[in-house]
């Protein structure tokens, strides 16, 4: 089977960084056509810089990185330095990137890529707010039917919210864009907090990264060391949840995840519950299912996959 063609849309973020490393370490299964940066965890100038730092860390400077939207479609930007640190990639000390940003705007890259590939051959992998994808769908509705699948990290049902009591960060930052995506009719796979809060980097798991002994292994261990202080303090959990790598792990080993095909709608009106993913987990409505909403993962299998793949870089 040939590698699946994907665009990674991202706001790195330590967990985004690990997701990108996993994809770049897996060329047999994943062909990264480009990385599109979006404002989210930190402002756009930093997310696009961090994306390039990560490609160089992976030893893949040929990876193309595009800069996208610097603010949500209809709201002010909310960032998350309190989780990711001032640079978004606090933890390891990594050199400034040499790779240049591509000239084309990320939204136009997404549109052109979908238009020039056969229908159903390109998958979108959003790891941050859905601004670039929502904007592309609004600007060029003809591309919607060309998307093979969207596999994204965002939302929550049982875990409810991490940025407000009702909403997960990626959806909360740009609910309008999320609404466009969830109403698009494209097949969607969602990795919500319900799954990612089970993907915890415990001490032995982080030691496994560090023990790889390579630049990548040590950097990943240092990233999660930094990232986990927030979750340990806030939730009393055993370690940092590796949210975004669930997306790229799914492309390699989908059988690690289980969930339900259900209807998911986005709250865009109420300030109190803005960005909530209203997920019909119990099928209490007759609304048409529009997303495979994951609920569980084989965490040991997930971390074995990560350690094995990161050791290839
Ligand atoms: C999501 O928000 C960001 O802080 C992480 O990178 C992840 O994509 C988790 O809510
Ligand atoms: Ca992210």
mmCIF file of C-alpha atoms and ligand atoms in Angstrom:
data_model
loop_
_atom_site.group_PDB
_atom_site.id
_atom_site.type_symbol
_atom_site.label_atom_id
_atom_site.label_comp_id
_atom_site.label_asym_id
_atom_site.label_seq_id
_atom_site.Cartn_x
_atom_site.Cartn_y
_atom_site.Cartn_z
ATOM 1 C CA UNK A 1 0.000 0.000 0.000
ATOM 2 C CA UNK A 2 1.303 3.461 -0.827
ATOM 3 C CA UNK A 3 1.792 6.107 1.843
ATOM 4 C CA UNK A 4 -1.205 8.231 2.696
ATOM 5 C CA UNK A 5 -0.848 11.842 1.492
ATOM 6 C CA UNK A 6 -1.527 14.348 4.253
ATOM 7 C CA UNK A 7 -1.326 18.028 5.121
ATOM 8 C CA UNK A 8 -0.526 18.692 8.789
ATOM 9 C CA UNK A 9 -2.212 21.893 9.971
ATOM 10 C CA UNK A 10 -0.648 22.848 13.262
ATOM 11 C CA UNK A 11 0.178 25.346 16.053
ATOM 12 C CA UNK A 12 3.313 23.849 17.681
ATOM 13 C CA UNK A 13 3.132 23.295 20.737
ATOM 14 C CA UNK A 14 5.205 20.447 22.229
ATOM 15 C CA UNK A 15 2.531 17.835 21.528
ATOM 16 C CA UNK A 16 2.157 19.103 17.957
ATOM 17 C CA UNK A 17 5.925 18.722 17.627
ATOM 18 C CA UNK A 18 5.768 15.058 18.658
ATOM 19 C CA UNK A 19 2.889 14.486 16.211
ATOM 20 C CA UNK A 20 4.958 15.961 13.377
ATOM 21 C CA UNK A 21 8.037 13.921 14.350
ATOM 22 C CA UNK A 22 5.952 10.746 14.337
ATOM 23 C CA UNK A 23 4.648 11.521 10.839
ATOM 24 C CA UNK A 24 8.086 12.392 9.467
ATOM 25 C CA UNK A 25 9.483 9.193 10.987
ATOM 26 C CA UNK A 26 6.896 7.086 9.152
ATOM 27 C CA UNK A 27 7.354 7.614 5.390
ATOM 28 C CA UNK A 28 6.060 4.133 4.571
ATOM 29 C CA UNK A 29 2.612 5.034 5.870
ATOM 30 C CA UNK A 30 2.577 8.843 5.713
ATOM 31 C CA UNK A 31 3.567 11.229 2.929
ATOM 32 C CA UNK A 32 3.613 14.779 4.374
ATOM 33 C CA UNK A 33 2.779 17.061 1.421
ATOM 34 C CA UNK A 34 3.239 20.140 3.562
ATOM 35 C CA UNK A 35 2.876 21.608 7.010
ATOM 36 C CA UNK A 36 0.561 24.585 7.418
ATOM 37 C CA UNK A 37 0.979 26.751 10.496
ATOM 38 C CA UNK A 38 -1.900 28.504 12.228
ATOM 39 C CA UNK A 39 -2.158 30.815 15.227
ATOM 40 C CA UNK A 40 -3.152 28.920 18.365
ATOM 41 C CA UNK A 41 -0.984 27.862 21.268
ATOM 42 C CA UNK A 42 1.192 30.891 20.477
ATOM 43 C CA UNK A 43 0.946 33.578 17.767
ATOM 44 C CA UNK A 44 1.535 32.633 14.113
ATOM 45 C CA UNK A 45 5.118 33.914 13.871
ATOM 46 C CA UNK A 46 6.079 31.426 16.598
ATOM 47 C CA UNK A 47 4.014 28.473 15.370
ATOM 48 C CA UNK A 48 5.527 28.744 11.877
ATOM 49 C CA UNK A 49 9.005 29.084 13.356
ATOM 50 C CA UNK A 50 8.402 26.084 15.639
ATOM 51 C CA UNK A 51 7.132 23.967 12.741
ATOM 52 C CA UNK A 52 10.399 24.615 10.913
ATOM 53 C CA UNK A 53 12.473 23.900 14.031
ATOM 54 C CA UNK A 54 10.737 20.523 14.316
ATOM 55 C CA UNK A 55 11.340 19.609 10.643
ATOM 56 C CA UNK A 56 15.044 20.338 11.119
ATOM 57 C CA UNK A 57 15.132 18.386 14.379
ATOM 58 C CA UNK A 58 13.677 15.455 12.426
ATOM 59 C CA UNK A 59 16.468 15.793 9.857
ATOM 60 C CA UNK A 60 13.875 16.574 7.160
ATOM 61 C CA UNK A 61 14.678 20.151 6.064
ATOM 62 C CA UNK A 62 13.063 19.447 2.690
ATOM 63 C CA UNK A 63 9.612 19.513 4.332
ATOM 64 C CA UNK A 64 7.582 22.485 3.080
ATOM 65 C CA UNK A 65 6.135 24.817 5.728
ATOM 66 C CA UNK A 66 3.445 27.391 4.938
ATOM 67 C CA UNK A 67 2.203 30.250 7.077
ATOM 68 C CA UNK A 68 -1.563 30.551 7.410
ATOM 69 C CA UNK A 69 -4.098 32.614 9.350
ATOM 70 C CA UNK A 70 -2.914 34.766 12.213
ATOM 71 C CA UNK A 71 -6.298 34.992 13.935
ATOM 72 C CA UNK A 72 -9.577 33.088 14.170
ATOM 73 C CA UNK A 73 -12.316 33.650 11.584
ATOM 74 C CA UNK A 74 -14.561 35.765 13.782
ATOM 75 C CA UNK A 75 -12.970 36.251 17.191
ATOM 76 C CA UNK A 76 -9.880 37.533 18.936
ATOM 77 C CA UNK A 77 -7.027 35.036 19.244
ATOM 78 C CA UNK A 78 -6.702 33.173 22.559
ATOM 79 C CA UNK A 79 -3.280 31.584 23.176
ATOM 80 C CA UNK A 80 -1.950 29.025 25.671
ATOM 81 C CA UNK A 81 1.497 30.136 26.865
ATOM 82 C CA UNK A 82 0.417 29.025 30.345
ATOM 83 C CA UNK A 83 0.638 25.445 29.058
ATOM 84 C CA UNK A 84 3.339 25.550 26.366
ATOM 85 C CA UNK A 85 5.622 28.358 27.607
ATOM 86 C CA UNK A 86 6.501 31.646 25.969
ATOM 87 C CA UNK A 87 7.885 30.175 22.738
ATOM 88 C CA UNK A 88 5.278 27.399 22.501
ATOM 89 C CA UNK A 89 8.126 24.893 22.428
ATOM 90 C CA UNK A 90 9.707 25.496 25.826
ATOM 91 C CA UNK A 91 11.797 22.632 27.212
ATOM 92 C CA UNK A 92 14.701 21.710 24.942
ATOM 93 C CA UNK A 93 17.135 24.266 23.586
ATOM 94 C CA UNK A 94 16.889 23.999 19.793
ATOM 95 C CA UNK A 95 18.551 26.095 17.097
ATOM 96 C CA UNK A 96 16.675 28.710 15.101
ATOM 97 C CA UNK A 97 15.533 27.239 11.789
ATOM 98 C CA UNK A 98 17.403 27.649 8.531
ATOM 99 C CA UNK A 99 14.420 26.510 6.420
ATOM 100 C CA UNK A 100 12.466 29.403 4.925
ATOM 101 C CA UNK A 101 8.690 29.696 4.967
ATOM 102 C CA UNK A 102 7.186 28.969 1.526
ATOM 103 C CA UNK A 103 5.893 32.060 -0.309
ATOM 104 C CA UNK A 104 2.374 30.731 -0.783
ATOM 105 C CA UNK A 105 -0.242 31.351 1.931
ATOM 106 C CA UNK A 106 -1.211 28.129 3.760
ATOM 107 C CA UNK A 107 -4.874 28.477 2.786
ATOM 108 C CA UNK A 108 -3.942 28.691 -0.907
ATOM 109 C CA UNK A 109 -1.586 25.746 -0.533
ATOM 110 C CA UNK A 110 -4.433 23.669 0.918
ATOM 111 C CA UNK A 111 -6.770 24.742 -1.901
ATOM 112 C CA UNK A 112 -4.228 24.111 -4.693
ATOM 113 C CA UNK A 113 -3.137 20.777 -3.271
ATOM 114 C CA UNK A 114 -6.701 19.497 -3.136
ATOM 115 C CA UNK A 115 -7.496 20.818 -6.615
ATOM 116 C CA UNK A 116 -4.427 19.250 -8.202
ATOM 117 C CA UNK A 117 -4.748 15.810 -6.583
ATOM 118 C CA UNK A 118 -7.292 13.173 -7.475
ATOM 119 C CA UNK A 119 -10.480 13.276 -5.394
ATOM 120 C CA UNK A 120 -10.176 11.268 -2.184
ATOM 121 C CA UNK A 121 -6.393 11.086 -2.074
ATOM 122 C CA UNK A 122 -5.470 13.868 0.394
ATOM 123 C CA UNK A 123 -6.174 13.759 4.145
ATOM 124 C CA UNK A 124 -6.152 16.871 6.328
ATOM 125 C CA UNK A 125 -4.699 16.540 9.825
ATOM 126 C CA UNK A 126 -5.528 19.582 11.969
ATOM 127 C CA UNK A 127 -3.717 19.744 15.302
ATOM 128 C CA UNK A 128 -4.740 23.279 16.249
ATOM 129 C CA UNK A 129 -7.629 25.705 15.777
ATOM 130 C CA UNK A 130 -9.441 24.966 12.504
ATOM 131 C CA UNK A 131 -8.977 28.475 11.028
ATOM 132 C CA UNK A 132 -6.899 27.514 7.966
ATOM 133 C CA UNK A 133 -9.230 24.671 7.025
ATOM 134 C CA UNK A 134 -12.439 26.648 7.659
ATOM 135 C CA UNK A 135 -11.082 29.560 5.619
ATOM 136 C CA UNK A 136 -10.056 27.249 2.751
ATOM 137 C CA UNK A 137 -13.524 25.614 2.707
ATOM 138 C CA UNK A 138 -15.198 29.021 2.682
ATOM 139 C CA UNK A 139 -12.924 30.431 -0.028
ATOM 140 C CA UNK A 140 -13.031 27.360 -2.289
ATOM 141 C CA UNK A 141 -16.076 25.178 -1.543
ATOM 142 C CA UNK A 142 -15.195 22.980 -4.559
ATOM 143 C CA UNK A 143 -12.324 21.417 -2.575
ATOM 144 C CA UNK A 144 -14.597 20.032 0.144
ATOM 145 C CA UNK A 145 -15.661 16.953 -1.838
ATOM 146 C CA UNK A 146 -12.030 16.317 -2.782
ATOM 147 C CA UNK A 147 -10.850 15.689 0.802
ATOM 148 C CA UNK A 148 -10.319 12.016 1.624
ATOM 149 C CA UNK A 149 -10.775 12.446 5.375
ATOM 150 C CA UNK A 150 -10.097 14.911 8.193
ATOM 151 C CA UNK A 151 -8.370 13.401 11.230
ATOM 152 C CA UNK A 152 -8.227 16.057 13.940
ATOM 153 C CA UNK A 153 -7.443 16.664 17.574
ATOM 154 C CA UNK A 154 -10.143 18.685 19.262
ATOM 155 C CA UNK A 155 -13.244 18.671 21.426
ATOM 156 C CA UNK A 156 -14.368 16.509 24.307
ATOM 157 C CA UNK A 157 -17.472 14.794 25.610
ATOM 158 C CA UNK A 158 -16.840 13.072 28.949
ATOM 159 C CA UNK A 159 -13.823 15.289 29.746
ATOM 160 C CA UNK A 160 -15.804 18.419 28.768
ATOM 161 C CA UNK A 161 -13.261 21.271 28.686
ATOM 162 C CA UNK A 162 -9.669 22.291 29.299
ATOM 163 C CA UNK A 163 -9.761 26.013 28.417
ATOM 164 C CA UNK A 164 -13.258 26.749 29.726
ATOM 165 C CA UNK A 165 -15.460 24.409 31.778
ATOM 166 C CA UNK A 166 -17.269 23.564 28.543
ATOM 167 C CA UNK A 167 -14.721 23.650 25.734
ATOM 168 C CA UNK A 168 -11.469 22.152 24.526
ATOM 169 C CA UNK A 169 -8.787 24.658 23.388
ATOM 170 C CA UNK A 170 -8.594 23.993 19.618
ATOM 171 C CA UNK A 171 -12.356 24.235 19.110
ATOM 172 C CA UNK A 172 -12.774 27.122 21.552
ATOM 173 C CA UNK A 173 -10.216 29.310 19.772
ATOM 174 C CA UNK A 174 -12.122 29.202 16.477
ATOM 175 C CA UNK A 175 -15.640 27.775 16.907
ATOM 176 C CA UNK A 176 -16.788 29.334 13.641
ATOM 177 C CA UNK A 177 -14.122 27.456 11.674
ATOM 178 C CA UNK A 178 -14.897 24.249 13.584
ATOM 179 C CA UNK A 179 -18.574 24.656 12.731
ATOM 180 C CA UNK A 180 -17.734 24.911 9.015
ATOM 181 C CA UNK A 181 -15.589 21.783 9.224
ATOM 182 C CA UNK A 182 -18.111 19.692 11.168
ATOM 183 C CA UNK A 183 -20.913 20.713 8.777
ATOM 184 C CA UNK A 184 -18.803 20.115 5.650
ATOM 185 C CA UNK A 185 -19.839 16.527 5.032
ATOM 186 C CA UNK A 186 -16.185 15.373 4.842
ATOM 187 C CA UNK A 187 -15.599 12.113 6.786
ATOM 188 C CA UNK A 188 -14.097 13.199 10.129
ATOM 189 C CA UNK A 189 -12.171 11.295 12.790
ATOM 190 C CA UNK A 190 -11.963 13.162 16.104
ATOM 191 C CA UNK A 191 -9.385 12.667 18.840
ATOM 192 C CA UNK A 192 -11.054 14.450 21.775
ATOM 193 C CA UNK A 193 -9.728 14.958 25.312
ATOM 194 C CA UNK A 194 -11.571 11.735 26.222
ATOM 195 C CA UNK A 195 -8.828 9.883 24.344
ATOM 196 C CA UNK A 196 -5.867 12.199 24.736
ATOM 197 C CA UNK A 197 -6.180 12.381 28.528
ATOM 198 C CA UNK A 198 -5.476 8.630 28.462
ATOM 199 C CA UNK A 199 -2.266 9.148 26.443
ATOM 200 C CA UNK A 200 -0.232 10.193 29.468
ATOM 201 C CA UNK A 201 3.554 10.423 29.426
ATOM 202 C CA UNK A 202 4.316 8.703 32.714
ATOM 203 C CA UNK A 203 7.917 8.709 33.993
ATOM 204 C CA UNK A 204 8.786 5.285 32.505
ATOM 205 C CA UNK A 205 7.347 6.346 29.149
ATOM 206 C CA UNK A 206 9.348 9.557 29.177
ATOM 207 C CA UNK A 207 12.466 7.580 30.161
ATOM 208 C CA UNK A 208 11.875 5.402 27.096
ATOM 209 C CA UNK A 209 12.050 8.530 24.913
ATOM 210 C CA UNK A 210 15.175 9.820 26.689
ATOM 211 C CA UNK A 211 16.833 6.396 26.469
ATOM 212 C CA UNK A 212 16.605 6.453 22.690
ATOM 213 C CA UNK A 213 19.673 8.586 23.276
ATOM 214 C CA UNK A 214 19.386 10.540 20.026
ATOM 215 C CA UNK A 215 18.867 14.295 19.630
ATOM 216 C CA UNK A 216 15.196 13.639 18.863
ATOM 217 C CA UNK A 217 14.624 11.271 21.807
ATOM 218 C CA UNK A 218 16.214 13.666 24.302
ATOM 219 C CA UNK A 219 14.373 16.711 22.872
ATOM 220 C CA UNK A 220 11.019 14.911 23.075
ATOM 221 C CA UNK A 221 11.719 13.924 26.689
ATOM 222 C CA UNK A 222 12.599 17.538 27.502
ATOM 223 C CA UNK A 223 9.468 18.834 25.770
ATOM 224 C CA UNK A 224 7.189 16.533 27.743
ATOM 225 C CA UNK A 225 9.107 17.294 30.966
ATOM 226 C CA UNK A 226 8.156 20.924 30.464
ATOM 227 C CA UNK A 227 4.628 20.335 29.227
ATOM 228 C CA UNK A 228 3.709 17.952 32.034
ATOM 229 C CA UNK A 229 4.270 20.372 34.878
ATOM 230 C CA UNK A 230 1.011 22.071 33.917
ATOM 231 C CA UNK A 231 -1.154 18.950 33.855
ATOM 232 C CA UNK A 232 0.409 17.479 36.967
ATOM 233 C CA UNK A 233 -0.395 20.646 38.905
ATOM 234 C CA UNK A 234 -3.820 21.147 37.413
ATOM 235 C CA UNK A 235 -5.241 17.638 37.198
ATOM 236 C CA UNK A 236 -2.915 15.724 39.499
ATOM 237 C CA UNK A 237 -2.336 13.382 36.540
ATOM 238 C CA UNK A 238 0.628 11.052 36.100
ATOM 239 C CA UNK A 239 2.120 13.044 33.231
ATOM 240 C CA UNK A 240 1.422 15.174 30.193
ATOM 241 C CA UNK A 241 -1.303 14.103 27.767
ATOM 242 C CA UNK A 242 0.161 13.740 24.290
ATOM 243 C CA UNK A 243 -2.910 15.107 22.527
ATOM 244 C CA UNK A 244 -1.832 15.702 18.941
ATOM 245 C CA UNK A 245 0.263 12.547 18.285
ATOM 246 C CA UNK A 246 -3.021 10.598 18.557
ATOM 247 C CA UNK A 247 -3.827 11.986 15.099
ATOM 248 C CA UNK A 248 -0.662 10.785 13.390
ATOM 249 C CA UNK A 249 -0.637 7.503 15.334
ATOM 250 C CA UNK A 250 -4.155 6.843 14.005
ATOM 251 C CA UNK A 251 -2.856 7.082 10.435
ATOM 252 C CA UNK A 252 -0.292 4.380 11.189
ATOM 253 C CA UNK A 253 -2.227 2.079 13.548
ATOM 254 C CA UNK A 254 -5.949 2.927 13.580
ATOM 255 C CA UNK A 255 -6.667 -0.211 15.586
ATOM 256 C CA UNK A 256 -5.128 1.481 18.661
ATOM 257 C CA UNK A 257 -8.281 3.637 18.909
ATOM 258 C CA UNK A 258 -11.968 2.943 19.424
ATOM 259 C CA UNK A 259 -15.016 5.181 19.376
ATOM 260 C CA UNK A 260 -18.481 5.802 17.983
ATOM 261 C CA UNK A 261 -19.765 7.219 14.716
ATOM 262 C CA UNK A 262 -22.012 10.006 15.990
ATOM 263 C CA UNK A 263 -23.350 13.489 15.383
ATOM 264 C CA UNK A 264 -21.128 16.315 16.652
ATOM 265 C CA UNK A 265 -22.194 19.961 16.523
ATOM 266 C CA UNK A 266 -20.286 23.039 17.640
ATOM 267 C CA UNK A 267 -21.645 25.726 19.975
ATOM 268 C CA UNK A 268 -21.014 29.103 18.335
ATOM 269 C CA UNK A 269 -23.531 31.364 20.112
ATOM 270 C CA UNK A 270 -23.420 31.078 23.885
ATOM 271 C CA UNK A 271 -20.443 32.768 25.575
ATOM 272 C CA UNK A 272 -20.883 30.366 28.491
ATOM 273 C CA UNK A 273 -20.433 27.205 26.426
ATOM 274 C CA UNK A 274 -18.678 28.674 23.345
ATOM 275 C CA UNK A 275 -16.750 26.021 21.400
ATOM 276 C CA UNK A 276 -18.386 23.064 23.124
ATOM 277 C CA UNK A 277 -18.503 19.910 20.999
ATOM 278 C CA UNK A 278 -22.090 18.788 21.492
ATOM 279 C CA UNK A 279 -21.510 15.100 20.853
ATOM 280 C CA UNK A 280 -24.497 12.767 20.617
ATOM 281 C CA UNK A 281 -22.568 9.890 22.198
ATOM 282 C CA UNK A 282 -25.745 8.162 23.409
ATOM 283 C CA UNK A 283 -27.650 8.636 20.139
ATOM 284 C CA UNK A 284 -30.413 10.586 21.879
ATOM 285 C CA UNK A 285 -31.254 12.565 18.725
ATOM 286 C CA UNK A 286 -31.850 11.581 15.137
ATOM 287 C CA UNK A 287 -29.192 14.027 13.909
ATOM 288 C CA UNK A 288 -27.097 12.465 11.189
ATOM 289 C CA UNK A 289 -23.718 11.107 12.345
ATOM 290 C CA UNK A 290 -20.902 13.227 10.920
ATOM 291 C CA UNK A 291 -17.824 12.103 12.853
ATOM 292 C CA UNK A 292 -16.024 9.075 14.216
ATOM 293 C CA UNK A 293 -15.597 10.352 17.775
ATOM 294 C CA UNK A 294 -12.929 8.355 19.574
ATOM 295 C CA UNK A 295 -13.304 7.427 23.230
ATOM 296 C CA UNK A 296 -10.467 5.074 24.074
ATOM 297 C CA UNK A 297 -6.971 4.018 23.086
ATOM 298 C CA UNK A 298 -4.448 1.287 23.776
ATOM 299 C CA UNK A 299 -2.033 3.596 25.603
ATOM 300 C CA UNK A 300 0.810 1.045 25.875
ATOM 301 C CA UNK A 301 0.552 0.285 22.163
ATOM 302 C CA UNK A 302 0.526 4.001 21.393
ATOM 303 C CA UNK A 303 3.697 4.675 23.416
ATOM 304 C CA UNK A 304 5.499 1.640 21.966
ATOM 305 C CA UNK A 305 4.707 2.910 18.475
ATOM 306 C CA UNK A 306 5.982 6.389 19.372
ATOM 307 C CA UNK A 307 9.244 5.184 20.911
ATOM 308 C CA UNK A 308 9.920 2.797 18.028
ATOM 309 C CA UNK A 309 9.243 5.414 15.342
ATOM 310 C CA UNK A 310 11.089 8.276 17.070
ATOM 311 C CA UNK A 311 14.143 6.030 17.304
ATOM 312 C CA UNK A 312 14.232 5.950 13.480
ATOM 313 C CA UNK A 313 14.953 9.693 13.234
HETATM 314 C C1 LIG B 1 -4.889 20.964 22.216
HETATM 315 O O1 LIG B 1 -4.601 22.315 22.536
HETATM 316 C C2 LIG B 1 -3.234 22.565 22.442
HETATM 317 O O2 LIG B 1 -2.781 23.215 23.575
HETATM 318 C C3 LIG B 1 -2.544 21.247 22.178
HETATM 319 O O3 LIG B 1 -1.477 21.419 21.276
HETATM 320 C C4 LIG B 1 -3.635 20.396 21.589
HETATM 321 O O4 LIG B 1 -3.698 20.534 20.184
HETATM 322 C C5 LIG B 1 -5.352 20.258 23.459
HETATM 323 O O5 LIG B 1 -6.514 20.857 23.962
HETATM 324 CA CA1 LIG B 2 -1.936 21.658 18.889
#
